[in-house]
């Protein structure tokens, strides 16, 4: 089902079957070039498959934007261990809701992407790790998998090629941290979602300590088109080093929030105005979080920006998971900072001290500032605590909590200062009551 | 303890989904699916699954306390989970949760005396572009206004 009207500005590569009758069925999939990419991949050597993905400039859609072909190339194909494909369908980054529609509307595209990855690295089984809240998606994927077994697209000797591949769904049970790749792999083994120390990376020791390709849903979903239409066609959709399209999830204060597939590098202001229908109620844009709540906030004047990994990084933020959170001038940035920190505090797995204690302390200080009970030194304290978390945790959840916080204090400091009690002049150290 | 045949079939499929010697991998799906049927992760459920997976009840406790969807106490028959994370917050998620508290006469984290409803404040559920959003058990509801919530709750009340 589609939950928002498509936009005429969309470039439909991954979403091309959205809205077709029975878009979940294998028949619809096959009637619309389904498995054309996989058939081509079957005629290629594993190295050629990996090179094709490299040439497409496909970068990971889960957050970090790591080149997918390069990641596949790290898998030691001569290892005697079994190799696995793992799909990250945990989709927990606030502001992000695109993997859900990709699986709901075109489940076979995801499986074809997994098959091509399996062909590239010699994997014999794959797991789709789906967040527990997406129960109906598990049913959709299970039906799609069953259909493919029946028709010979999964199982033994697939399409007479001699290749074997099994796919299983696996459910999470409510944990943002389990979207982090190494915590996900722990969770897949039936344990608490605590990150693993890397190296070794999943390519070498992933699922069940075996070589593993782990990518986001959208990353795998882009793969069939790369083989069907050619790597060059895919790369050409976006600016250099940023191939293809992206499913942007627009949310917040806009007239037409929704998930839209746009070419990589689409201008952010245009996205808000022309795709999202502009700010609701004719209001004025104040700020945007461009890639899910872990990303530094951009002020309105920073939003004339090409939405690709490199340009957004240059602007001091991240393209992240493609969750574009739009805020108008009524937005209370202190409240926003509090809510963001509550989330990371709640989701911190508690394994490493800077993250567990840092998020808790930050939540307390931010909350007291918001409630009007802040101390003049609190604003610098927030900044310092957040900076002290950066890069000092086993997994990037600490960074994810710190980065938006640092940017909010830096860019909207006046709003934090206004919230301090008026009787104590902000910044006068003699008046600070210690305790 | 016994489970329905549908659940047993799910368990059997799960136990065939992982490499040899990796039975424990089935733990989290088994717990969640068992909870859906039984209503909570009771001591009996823990012991049963521990036996089947050949792990200790303590190893299961460690997992149950980690995952926010797993719980020891039953929720209401209709568990209303309101998202108040950023995208929902910006368009009224927090007010929606307060409205739900008034409408149901309970606070977040509580259940109604008749066991029909429980209310939870939850984190992002992957419906940000169609916010504010909530789930009743596993069913998503998008663009939920206070009026829409009233109608939803009234409808669920009438259904029994
Ligand atoms: C705290 C945390 C949560 C994450 N959650 C997700 C998630 O829900 N989905 C996802 O695909 N990646 C998530 N990631 C990123 C993964 O660790 C990993 O980089 C990604 O799945 C790799 O796939 P890609 O290269 O295709 O992007 C998360 C990372 C962190 C640090
Ligand atoms: S923020 Fe509410 S569903 Fe994502």
Coordinates of C-alpha atoms and ligand atoms in Angstrom, one line a residue:
Chain A
X1 CA 0.0 0.0 0.0
X2 CA 1.1 3.6 -0.6
X3 CA 0.6 6.0 2.3
X4 CA 1.3 9.2 0.3
X5 CA 0.7 10.4 -3.2
X6 CA 3.8 10.0 -5.4
X7 CA 5.4 13.2 -6.7
X8 CA 5.8 13.9 -10.4
X9 CA 9.4 14.9 -9.7
X10 CA 10.2 11.3 -8.7
X11 CA 12.6 9.2 -10.7
X12 CA 11.2 5.7 -10.1
X13 CA 13.9 3.0 -10.2
X14 CA 13.5 1.2 -6.9
X15 CA 9.8 2.2 -6.6
X16 CA 8.9 1.5 -10.2
X17 CA 6.5 -1.3 -9.2
X18 CA 4.8 0.7 -6.4
X19 CA 1.2 1.1 -7.1
X20 CA 1.0 -1.8 -9.6
X21 CA -1.8 -4.3 -8.9
X22 CA -0.4 -7.2 -6.8
X23 CA 3.1 -5.6 -6.7
X24 CA 4.0 -8.1 -4.0
X25 CA 3.5 -11.1 -6.3
X26 CA 6.1 -13.0 -8.2
X27 CA 4.0 -12.9 -11.3
X28 CA 3.9 -9.1 -11.3
X29 CA 7.6 -9.0 -10.6
X30 CA 8.5 -11.3 -13.5
X31 CA 6.2 -9.4 -15.9
X32 CA 8.1 -6.2 -15.1
X33 CA 11.7 -7.3 -15.7
X34 CA 12.1 -9.1 -12.4
X35 CA 15.2 -11.3 -12.2
X36 CA 16.6 -9.7 -15.4
X37 CA 19.5 -8.4 -13.3
X38 CA 20.1 -11.7 -11.5
X39 CA 20.1 -13.6 -14.9
X40 CA 22.8 -11.2 -16.1
X41 CA 24.8 -11.7 -12.9
X42 CA 24.6 -15.5 -13.4
X43 CA 26.6 -15.1 -16.6
X44 CA 29.3 -13.1 -14.9
X45 CA 32.2 -14.1 -12.7
X46 CA 32.0 -13.1 -9.0
X47 CA 34.7 -10.5 -9.7
X48 CA 32.8 -9.0 -12.5
X49 CA 29.7 -8.8 -10.3
X50 CA 31.6 -6.9 -7.7
X51 CA 33.2 -4.6 -10.2
X52 CA 29.8 -3.8 -11.6
X53 CA 28.6 -2.8 -8.2
X54 CA 31.7 -0.7 -7.7
X55 CA 31.2 1.0 -11.0
X56 CA 27.6 1.9 -10.1
X57 CA 28.8 4.1 -7.3
X58 CA 26.2 2.5 -5.0
X59 CA 26.8 3.6 -1.4
X60 CA 25.2 2.1 1.6
X61 CA 21.7 3.5 2.4
X62 CA 21.7 2.5 6.1
X63 CA 23.6 5.6 7.2
X64 CA 27.3 5.7 6.6
X65 CA 27.3 5.7 2.8
X66 CA 30.1 3.1 2.5
X67 CA 30.6 2.0 -1.1
X68 CA 28.7 -1.3 -1.4
X69 CA 31.0 -2.9 -4.1
X70 CA 34.0 -2.3 -2.0
X71 CA 32.3 -3.9 1.0
X72 CA 31.4 -7.0 -1.0
X73 CA 35.0 -7.1 -2.2
X74 CA 36.3 -7.5 1.4
X75 CA 34.6 -10.9 1.8
X76 CA 37.3 -13.6 1.7
X77 CA 35.8 -15.8 -1.0
X78 CA 38.4 -18.6 -0.5
X79 CA 37.5 -19.0 3.2
X80 CA 36.3 -22.5 3.9
X81 CA 33.6 -21.2 6.1
X82 CA 30.0 -20.7 4.9
X83 CA 29.2 -17.1 3.8
X84 CA 26.1 -15.2 4.6
X85 CA 24.0 -12.3 3.3
X86 CA 22.3 -10.3 6.0
X87 CA 19.7 -7.6 5.3
X88 CA 19.4 -4.8 7.9
X89 CA 15.7 -4.2 8.0
X90 CA 15.8 -2.9 11.5
X91 CA 14.9 0.7 10.3
X92 CA 15.1 2.4 13.7
X93 CA 16.6 5.8 12.9
X94 CA 14.0 8.4 13.8
X95 CA 12.8 10.1 10.7
X96 CA 13.2 7.0 8.5
X97 CA 10.4 4.9 7.0
X98 CA 11.6 3.8 3.6
X99 CA 12.7 0.2 4.1
X100 CA 9.2 -0.5 5.2
X101 CA 7.6 0.6 1.9
X102 CA 10.3 -1.1 -0.1
X103 CA 9.6 -4.5 1.5
X104 CA 5.8 -3.9 1.6
X105 CA 5.5 -3.0 -2.1
X106 CA 8.2 -4.9 -3.8
X107 CA 9.5 -7.8 -1.7
X108 CA 11.0 -9.7 -4.6
X109 CA 13.3 -6.9 -5.5
X110 CA 15.0 -7.2 -2.1
X111 CA 15.4 -11.0 -2.6
X112 CA 16.8 -10.5 -6.1
X113 CA 19.4 -8.0 -4.6
X114 CA 20.3 -10.6 -2.0
X115 CA 20.7 -13.3 -4.7
X116 CA 23.1 -11.1 -6.7
X117 CA 25.1 -10.4 -3.6
X118 CA 25.2 -14.1 -2.9
X119 CA 26.4 -14.8 -6.4
X120 CA 29.2 -12.2 -5.8
X121 CA 30.6 -13.7 -2.6
X122 CA 29.5 -17.3 -2.8
X123 CA 27.0 -17.2 0.0
X124 CA 24.5 -20.0 0.5
X125 CA 22.1 -18.4 2.9
X126 CA 20.7 -15.0 3.8
X127 CA 18.8 -13.5 6.7
X128 CA 16.5 -10.6 6.7
X129 CA 16.6 -9.0 10.2
X130 CA 13.2 -7.2 10.5
X131 CA 12.4 -5.0 13.4
X132 CA 9.7 -6.5 15.6
X133 CA 7.2 -3.8 15.1
X134 CA 7.0 -4.7 11.4
X135 CA 5.1 -7.9 11.9
X136 CA 3.1 -7.6 8.7
X137 CA 6.3 -7.1 6.7
X138 CA 7.6 -10.4 8.0
X139 CA 4.4 -12.1 6.6
X140 CA 4.9 -10.3 3.3
X141 CA 8.5 -11.4 3.0
X142 CA 7.7 -14.9 4.1
X143 CA 5.1 -15.2 1.4
X144 CA 7.5 -13.8 -1.2
X145 CA 10.2 -16.2 -0.1
X146 CA 7.8 -19.2 -0.3
X147 CA 6.7 -18.2 -3.8
X148 CA 10.3 -18.1 -4.9
X149 CA 11.1 -21.5 -3.5
X150 CA 8.0 -22.9 -5.4
X151 CA 9.2 -21.4 -8.7
X152 CA 12.9 -22.3 -8.4
X153 CA 14.2 -18.8 -7.6
X154 CA 15.4 -20.0 -4.2
X155 CA 16.6 -23.3 -3.0
X156 CA 18.8 -25.8 -4.8
X157 CA 20.2 -25.3 -8.3
X158 CA 18.5 -22.0 -8.9
X159 CA 17.3 -21.6 -12.5
X160 CA 19.5 -24.5 -13.4
X161 CA 22.6 -22.5 -12.6
X162 CA 24.0 -24.8 -10.0
X163 CA 23.7 -22.1 -7.4
X164 CA 22.0 -22.8 -4.0
X165 CA 20.6 -20.1 -1.8
X166 CA 18.2 -20.1 1.1
X167 CA 16.5 -17.0 2.6
X168 CA 15.0 -16.7 6.1
X169 CA 13.3 -13.8 8.0
X170 CA 14.3 -13.1 11.5
X171 CA 12.6 -10.7 13.9
X172 CA 14.0 -8.2 16.3
X173 CA 12.0 -7.3 19.4
X174 CA 12.4 -3.5 20.0
X175 CA 15.9 -2.1 20.1
X176 CA 17.4 0.7 18.1
X177 CA 20.9 -0.5 18.9
X178 CA 20.1 -3.7 17.0
X179 CA 20.3 -1.7 13.8
X180 CA 24.0 -1.2 14.4
X181 CA 25.5 -4.0 12.3
X182 CA 27.5 -5.8 15.0
X183 CA 24.8 -5.6 17.6
X184 CA 22.4 -6.9 14.9
X185 CA 24.7 -9.9 14.5
X186 CA 24.6 -10.5 18.2
X187 CA 20.9 -10.3 18.2
X188 CA 20.7 -12.7 15.3
X189 CA 22.5 -15.2 17.5
X190 CA 19.8 -14.8 20.2
X191 CA 21.7 -12.5 22.5
X192 CA 21.4 -8.9 23.9
X193 CA 22.2 -6.4 21.2
X194 CA 25.6 -5.3 22.3
X195 CA 28.2 -4.2 19.7
X196 CA 31.2 -6.3 18.9
X197 CA 34.7 -4.9 18.9
X198 CA 35.9 -4.4 15.4
X199 CA 38.1 -5.5 13.6
X200 CA 37.2 -8.1 12.6
X201 CA 34.5 -6.6 10.4
X202 CA 31.4 -8.5 9.4
X203 CA 32.9 -9.2 5.9
X204 CA 35.4 -11.5 7.7
X205 CA 33.5 -12.5 10.9
X206 CA 29.8 -11.6 10.7
X207 CA 26.8 -13.8 11.1
X208 CA 27.7 -16.9 13.2
X209 CA 31.4 -15.6 13.0
X210 CA 31.4 -16.3 9.2
X211 CA 32.1 -14.0 6.3
X212 CA 29.1 -11.9 5.8
X213 CA 27.7 -9.1 3.5
X214 CA 25.5 -6.9 5.6
X215 CA 23.7 -4.0 3.9
X216 CA 20.6 -2.0 4.4
X217 CA 17.3 -2.9 2.6
X218 CA 17.5 0.0 0.2
X219 CA 21.1 -0.9 -0.7
X220 CA 20.1 -4.4 -1.7
X221 CA 17.0 -3.1 -3.5
X222 CA 19.1 -0.9 -5.8
X223 CA 21.2 -3.9 -7.0
X224 CA 18.8 -5.5 -9.5
X225 CA 18.5 -2.2 -11.4
X226 CA 22.3 -1.9 -11.6
X227 CA 22.5 -5.2 -13.4
X228 CA 19.3 -4.8 -15.4
X229 CA 20.1 -1.3 -16.8
X230 CA 23.9 -1.3 -16.4
X231 CA 26.2 0.2 -13.8
X232 CA 26.8 3.3 -15.9
X233 CA 23.1 4.1 -16.1
X234 CA 22.8 3.9 -12.4
X235 CA 25.9 5.9 -11.7
X236 CA 24.7 8.6 -14.1
X237 CA 21.6 9.2 -12.1
X238 CA 23.6 11.0 -9.4
X239 CA 26.6 13.2 -9.0
X240 CA 30.2 11.7 -9.1
X241 CA 30.7 9.0 -6.4
X242 CA 27.0 9.1 -5.5
X243 CA 25.2 6.7 -7.8
X244 CA 21.5 6.2 -8.2
X245 CA 18.4 7.5 -6.5
X246 CA 17.4 7.7 -2.9
X247 CA 14.2 7.2 -1.1
X248 CA 13.9 10.3 1.0
X249 CA 11.4 10.2 3.8
X250 CA 10.1 13.8 4.3
X251 CA 8.6 14.5 7.6
X252 CA 7.8 17.3 9.9
X253 CA 6.3 20.7 9.1
X254 CA 5.6 20.3 5.4
X255 CA 2.4 20.1 3.4
X256 CA 3.1 16.8 1.7
X257 CA 5.2 14.6 3.9
X258 CA 6.0 11.2 2.3
X259 CA 8.5 8.9 1.0
X260 CA 9.8 10.0 -2.4
X261 CA 12.4 8.5 -4.7
X262 CA 14.6 11.3 -6.1
X263 CA 18.0 11.3 -7.9
X264 CA 20.9 11.5 -5.6
X265 CA 22.0 15.2 -5.4
X266 CA 18.5 16.6 -5.6
X267 CA 18.5 20.1 -4.1
X268 CA 17.1 20.2 -0.5
X269 CA 15.2 23.4 -0.8
X270 CA 13.5 22.2 -4.0
X271 CA 12.7 18.9 -2.2
X272 CA 11.0 20.8 0.5
X273 CA 9.2 23.3 -1.8
X274 CA 8.4 21.3 -4.9
X275 CA 8.2 17.7 -3.6
X276 CA 7.0 18.3 -0.1
X277 CA 4.7 21.2 -1.1
X278 CA 6.4 23.8 1.1
X279 CA 6.1 24.6 4.8
X280 CA 2.7 23.9 6.2
X281 CA 0.4 26.9 6.8
X282 CA 2.7 29.1 4.6
X283 CA 5.2 29.2 7.5
X284 CA 8.9 29.9 7.2
X285 CA 11.6 27.2 7.2
X286 CA 13.8 27.2 10.3
X287 CA 15.9 24.1 10.2
X288 CA 16.3 20.6 8.7
X289 CA 17.8 17.4 10.0
X290 CA 18.8 15.9 6.6
X291 CA 19.4 12.2 7.3
X292 CA 17.6 10.9 10.5
X293 CA 17.9 12.2 14.0
X294 CA 21.6 11.3 14.4
X295 CA 22.6 14.0 11.9
X296 CA 23.7 17.5 12.8
X297 CA 20.9 20.0 12.1
X298 CA 21.1 22.5 9.2
X299 CA 19.8 26.0 9.6
X300 CA 17.5 27.3 6.8
X301 CA 20.2 29.3 5.2
X302 CA 22.3 26.1 4.9
X303 CA 19.7 24.2 3.0
X304 CA 20.4 25.3 -0.6
X305 CA 22.2 22.0 -0.8
X306 CA 22.8 19.0 -3.1
X307 CA 21.5 15.9 -1.3
X308 CA 24.3 13.5 -1.8
X309 CA 26.7 12.0 0.7
X310 CA 29.7 14.3 -0.1
X311 CA 27.8 17.6 -0.3
X312 CA 25.9 17.1 2.9
X313 CA 29.1 16.1 4.7
X314 CA 30.8 19.2 3.3
X315 CA 27.9 21.2 4.8
X316 CA 28.8 19.7 8.2
X317 CA 26.0 17.1 8.4
X318 CA 25.2 13.7 7.0
X319 CA 22.9 12.2 4.4
X320 CA 22.5 9.4 6.8
X321 CA 19.4 7.2 6.3
X322 CA 17.6 9.8 4.1
X323 CA 15.1 10.8 6.7
X324 CA 14.6 14.6 6.0
X325 CA 13.0 16.2 9.1
X326 CA 11.7 19.7 8.3
X327 CA 11.1 22.3 11.0
X328 CA 9.3 25.6 10.7
X329 CA 9.9 28.7 12.8
X330 CA 7.6 27.6 15.6
X331 CA 9.9 24.7 16.5
X332 CA 11.3 24.7 20.0
X333 CA 14.9 23.6 19.6
X334 CA 15.5 23.0 23.3
X335 CA 12.6 20.6 23.4
X336 CA 13.8 19.0 20.3
X337 CA 17.2 18.4 21.9
X338 CA 15.6 17.0 25.0
X339 CA 13.5 14.5 23.0
X340 CA 16.4 13.4 20.8
X341 CA 18.6 12.8 23.9
X342 CA 15.7 10.9 25.7
X343 CA 15.7 8.6 22.7
X344 CA 19.4 7.8 22.7
X345 CA 19.5 7.5 26.5
X346 CA 16.7 5.0 26.3
X347 CA 18.3 3.0 23.4
X348 CA 21.9 3.1 24.7
X349 CA 22.8 -0.6 25.3
X350 CA 24.7 0.4 28.4
X351 CA 27.8 -1.6 27.5
X352 CA 30.3 1.3 27.3
X353 CA 30.5 4.0 29.9
X354 CA 30.8 7.2 27.8
X355 CA 27.5 6.4 26.0
X356 CA 25.6 5.0 29.0
X357 CA 26.5 7.8 31.4
X358 CA 26.9 10.5 28.8
X359 CA 23.4 10.2 27.4
X360 CA 21.9 10.0 30.9
X361 CA 23.8 13.0 32.1
X362 CA 23.0 15.0 29.0
X363 CA 19.3 14.1 29.3
X364 CA 19.2 15.4 32.8
X365 CA 21.0 18.7 32.0
X366 CA 19.0 19.3 28.9
X367 CA 15.8 18.6 30.8
X368 CA 16.6 21.0 33.5
X369 CA 17.5 23.7 31.0
X370 CA 14.2 23.1 29.2
X371 CA 12.3 23.3 32.5
X372 CA 13.8 26.6 33.3
X373 CA 16.0 25.3 36.1
X374 CA 19.3 25.4 34.2
X375 CA 22.5 26.9 35.4
X376 CA 24.5 29.3 33.3
X377 CA 27.3 26.8 33.0
X378 CA 24.9 24.1 31.6
X379 CA 25.1 25.2 28.0
X380 CA 28.9 24.7 27.9
X381 CA 28.5 21.5 29.9
X382 CA 26.1 20.1 27.3
X383 CA 28.6 20.9 24.6
X384 CA 31.5 19.4 26.6
X385 CA 29.7 16.2 27.5
X386 CA 28.6 15.6 24.0
X387 CA 32.1 16.3 22.6
X388 CA 33.6 13.9 25.1
X389 CA 31.4 11.1 23.8
X390 CA 32.5 11.6 20.2
X391 CA 34.6 8.7 19.0
X392 CA 35.0 7.2 22.4
X393 CA 32.4 4.4 22.2
X394 CA 32.4 0.9 20.9
X395 CA 29.7 1.7 18.4
X396 CA 28.6 4.9 16.8
X397 CA 25.5 5.3 19.0
X398 CA 27.4 7.7 21.2
X399 CA 28.2 9.8 18.2
X400 CA 24.6 9.6 17.0
X401 CA 23.6 11.1 20.3
X402 CA 26.3 13.7 20.4
X403 CA 26.2 15.1 16.9
X404 CA 22.7 16.5 16.7
X405 CA 23.2 17.9 20.3
X406 CA 26.4 19.7 19.5
X407 CA 24.9 21.2 16.4
X408 CA 21.7 22.3 18.2
X409 CA 23.6 24.1 21.0
X410 CA 26.0 25.6 18.5
X411 CA 23.5 26.9 16.0
X412 CA 20.6 27.8 18.3
X413 CA 22.5 28.8 21.5
X414 CA 20.3 31.8 22.0
X415 CA 17.3 29.6 22.5
X416 CA 19.1 27.6 25.2
X417 CA 20.3 30.8 26.9
X418 CA 16.8 32.3 26.9
X419 CA 15.6 29.2 28.8
X420 CA 18.0 29.9 31.7
X421 CA 16.4 31.5 34.8
X422 CA 16.3 35.3 34.4
X423 CA 17.5 36.1 37.9
X424 CA 21.0 34.8 37.2
X425 CA 22.7 36.7 34.4
X426 CA 23.8 34.1 31.9
X427 CA 27.5 33.5 31.9
X428 CA 28.4 35.3 35.2
X429 CA 30.5 32.7 37.0
X430 CA 30.3 34.4 40.4
X431 CA 26.6 33.6 40.6
X432 CA 26.9 29.9 39.9
X433 CA 25.7 27.9 42.8
X434 CA 27.8 24.8 42.9
X435 CA 26.0 21.5 43.6
Chain B
X1 CA 3.4 -26.3 28.4
X2 CA 1.6 -26.5 25.1
X3 CA 1.3 -23.9 22.3
X4 CA -1.1 -23.8 19.3
X5 CA -0.3 -25.9 16.3
X6 CA 0.2 -22.7 14.3
X7 CA 2.9 -21.5 16.8
X8 CA 4.5 -24.9 16.9
X9 CA 4.8 -24.8 13.1
X10 CA 6.5 -21.4 13.4
X11 CA 8.9 -22.8 16.0
X12 CA 9.7 -25.7 13.8
X13 CA 10.5 -23.5 10.9
X14 CA 12.6 -21.3 13.1
X15 CA 14.6 -24.2 14.4
X16 CA 15.4 -25.1 10.8
X17 CA 16.5 -21.6 9.9
X18 CA 19.9 -21.4 11.5
X19 CA 23.2 -23.3 11.0
X20 CA 23.8 -26.6 13.0
X21 CA 24.6 -25.9 16.6
X22 CA 23.1 -22.4 16.5
X23 CA 19.7 -23.2 17.9
X24 CA 19.9 -20.3 20.3
X25 CA 19.5 -18.0 17.3
X26 CA 15.8 -18.8 17.3
X27 CA 15.4 -17.3 20.8
X28 CA 14.2 -13.8 20.2
X29 CA 11.7 -14.7 17.5
X30 CA 10.4 -17.6 19.6
X31 CA 10.0 -15.3 22.6
X32 CA 8.1 -12.6 20.7
X33 CA 5.8 -15.1 18.9
X34 CA 5.1 -16.9 22.2
X35 CA 4.3 -13.6 23.9
X36 CA 1.9 -12.8 21.1
X37 CA 0.0 -16.0 21.9
X38 CA 0.4 -16.2 25.7
X39 CA 0.2 -12.5 26.4
X40 CA 3.5 -12.2 28.3
X41 CA 6.8 -13.9 28.9
X42 CA 5.7 -15.9 31.9
X43 CA 8.0 -18.1 33.9
X44 CA 6.4 -21.1 32.2
X45 CA 7.2 -19.7 28.8
X46 CA 10.8 -19.1 29.9
X47 CA 11.3 -22.6 31.2
X48 CA 9.7 -24.1 28.1
X49 CA 11.8 -22.2 25.6
X50 CA 15.0 -22.7 27.8
X51 CA 14.4 -26.4 27.6
X52 CA 13.8 -26.5 23.9
X53 CA 16.9 -24.3 23.1
X54 CA 19.0 -26.0 25.8
X55 CA 20.0 -22.7 27.4
X56 CA 19.4 -21.5 31.0
X57 CA 16.4 -19.4 32.1
X58 CA 18.9 -16.8 33.1
X59 CA 20.2 -16.5 29.6
X60 CA 16.6 -15.8 28.6
X61 CA 16.1 -13.2 31.3
X62 CA 19.1 -11.3 30.0
X63 CA 17.4 -11.1 26.6
X64 CA 13.9 -10.3 27.9
X65 CA 15.2 -7.3 29.9
X66 CA 17.1 -5.9 26.9
X67 CA 14.3 -5.8 24.3
X68 CA 11.6 -3.3 24.8
X69 CA 8.9 -5.3 23.1
X70 CA 9.3 -8.3 25.4
X71 CA 7.5 -8.1 28.7
X72 CA 6.9 -10.2 31.8
X73 CA 3.4 -8.7 32.5
X74 CA 0.5 -8.9 30.1
X75 CA -0.5 -5.7 28.3
X76 CA -4.1 -4.8 27.6
X77 CA -6.0 -6.6 24.9
X78 CA -5.5 -3.5 22.7
X79 CA -2.0 -2.2 23.4
X80 CA -1.9 1.4 22.1
X81 CA 1.6 2.6 21.4
X82 CA 1.9 6.3 20.6
X83 CA 5.1 7.5 19.0
X84 CA 6.5 10.8 20.4
X85 CA 9.8 10.8 18.6
X86 CA 10.9 13.8 16.6
X87 CA 8.8 13.5 13.4
X88 CA 5.7 12.7 15.4
X89 CA 6.6 15.3 18.1
X90 CA 6.7 18.0 15.5
X91 CA 3.1 17.3 14.4
X92 CA 1.4 16.6 17.7
X93 CA 2.6 13.2 18.9
X94 CA 3.0 14.3 22.5
X95 CA -0.4 15.9 22.6
X96 CA -1.9 12.8 21.1
X97 CA -0.4 10.7 23.9
X98 CA -1.9 13.1 26.5
X99 CA -5.2 12.9 24.7
X100 CA -5.1 9.1 24.8
X101 CA -4.4 9.3 28.6
X102 CA -7.5 11.4 29.1
X103 CA -9.6 9.3 26.9
X104 CA -8.6 6.0 28.5
X105 CA -8.4 7.4 32.0
X106 CA -4.9 5.8 32.5
X107 CA -1.4 7.0 32.3
X108 CA 1.3 5.8 29.9
X109 CA 2.6 2.5 31.1
X110 CA -0.7 1.5 32.6
X111 CA -3.7 -0.7 31.7
X112 CA -7.4 -0.2 32.1
X113 CA -9.0 -2.1 35.0
X114 CA -10.9 -4.4 32.6
X115 CA -7.7 -5.3 30.8
X116 CA -9.0 -4.1 27.5
X117 CA -6.5 -1.3 26.9
X118 CA -3.0 -0.4 27.7
X119 CA -1.1 2.7 26.7
X120 CA 2.6 3.0 25.9
X121 CA 4.8 5.9 24.8
X122 CA 7.1 4.4 22.2
X123 CA 10.1 5.4 20.0
X124 CA 10.1 5.9 16.3
X125 CA 8.1 3.1 14.6
X126 CA 8.9 3.8 11.0
X127 CA 5.9 5.9 10.1
X128 CA 7.6 9.3 10.3
X129 CA 6.3 10.5 7.0
X130 CA 2.7 9.8 8.0
X131 CA 2.9 11.2 11.5
X132 CA 1.6 11.4 14.1
X133 CA 1.5 7.6 14.2
X134 CA 0.5 4.9 16.6
X135 CA 0.2 1.1 16.6
X136 CA -2.6 -0.9 18.2
X137 CA -0.8 -4.2 18.8
X138 CA 0.9 -4.6 15.4
X139 CA -1.5 -2.5 13.3
X140 CA -0.3 0.9 12.1
X141 CA -2.4 4.0 12.2
X142 CA -1.2 7.1 10.3
X143 CA -2.0 10.8 10.4
X144 CA -3.8 10.2 13.7
X145 CA -5.7 13.3 15.0
X146 CA -7.3 13.3 18.5
X147 CA -10.7 12.8 16.9
X148 CA -9.4 9.9 14.8
X149 CA -8.0 8.4 18.0
X150 CA -11.4 8.8 19.8
X151 CA -13.2 7.0 17.0
X152 CA -10.5 4.2 17.0
X153 CA -10.9 3.6 20.7
X154 CA -14.7 3.8 20.6
X155 CA -14.7 1.3 17.8
X156 CA -12.5 -1.1 19.7
X157 CA -14.7 -0.7 22.8
X158 CA -17.8 -1.5 20.9
X159 CA -16.2 -4.6 19.3
X160 CA -16.7 -6.5 22.5
Ligands
LIG1 C1 23.0 3.0 16.6 C2 22.9 2.6 15.2 C3 21.7 2.2 14.6 C4 21.7 1.8 13.3 N1 20.5 1.5 12.7 C5 20.4 1.1 11.4 C6 19.2 0.6 10.9 O1 18.1 0.6 11.5 N2 19.2 0.2 9.6 C7 20.3 0.2 8.8 O2 20.3 -0.2 7.7 N3 21.5 0.6 9.3 C8 21.6 1.0 10.6 N4 22.8 1.4 11.1 C9 24.0 1.3 10.3 C10 24.5 -0.1 10.3 O3 25.5 -0.2 11.4 C11 25.3 -0.4 9.0 O4 26.3 0.5 8.8 C12 24.4 -0.6 7.8 O5 23.3 -1.4 8.0 C13 25.3 -1.1 6.6 O6 24.5 -1.1 5.5 P1 24.8 -0.2 4.2 O7 26.2 -0.2 4.0 O8 24.0 -0.7 3.1 O9 24.3 1.2 4.7 C14 22.8 1.8 12.5 C15 24.0 2.3 13.0 C16 24.1 2.6 14.4 C17 25.4 3.1 14.9
LIG2 S1 9.1 9.6 14.7 FE1 7.2 8.7 15.0 S2 7.2 7.1 13.6 FE2 9.1 7.9 13.3

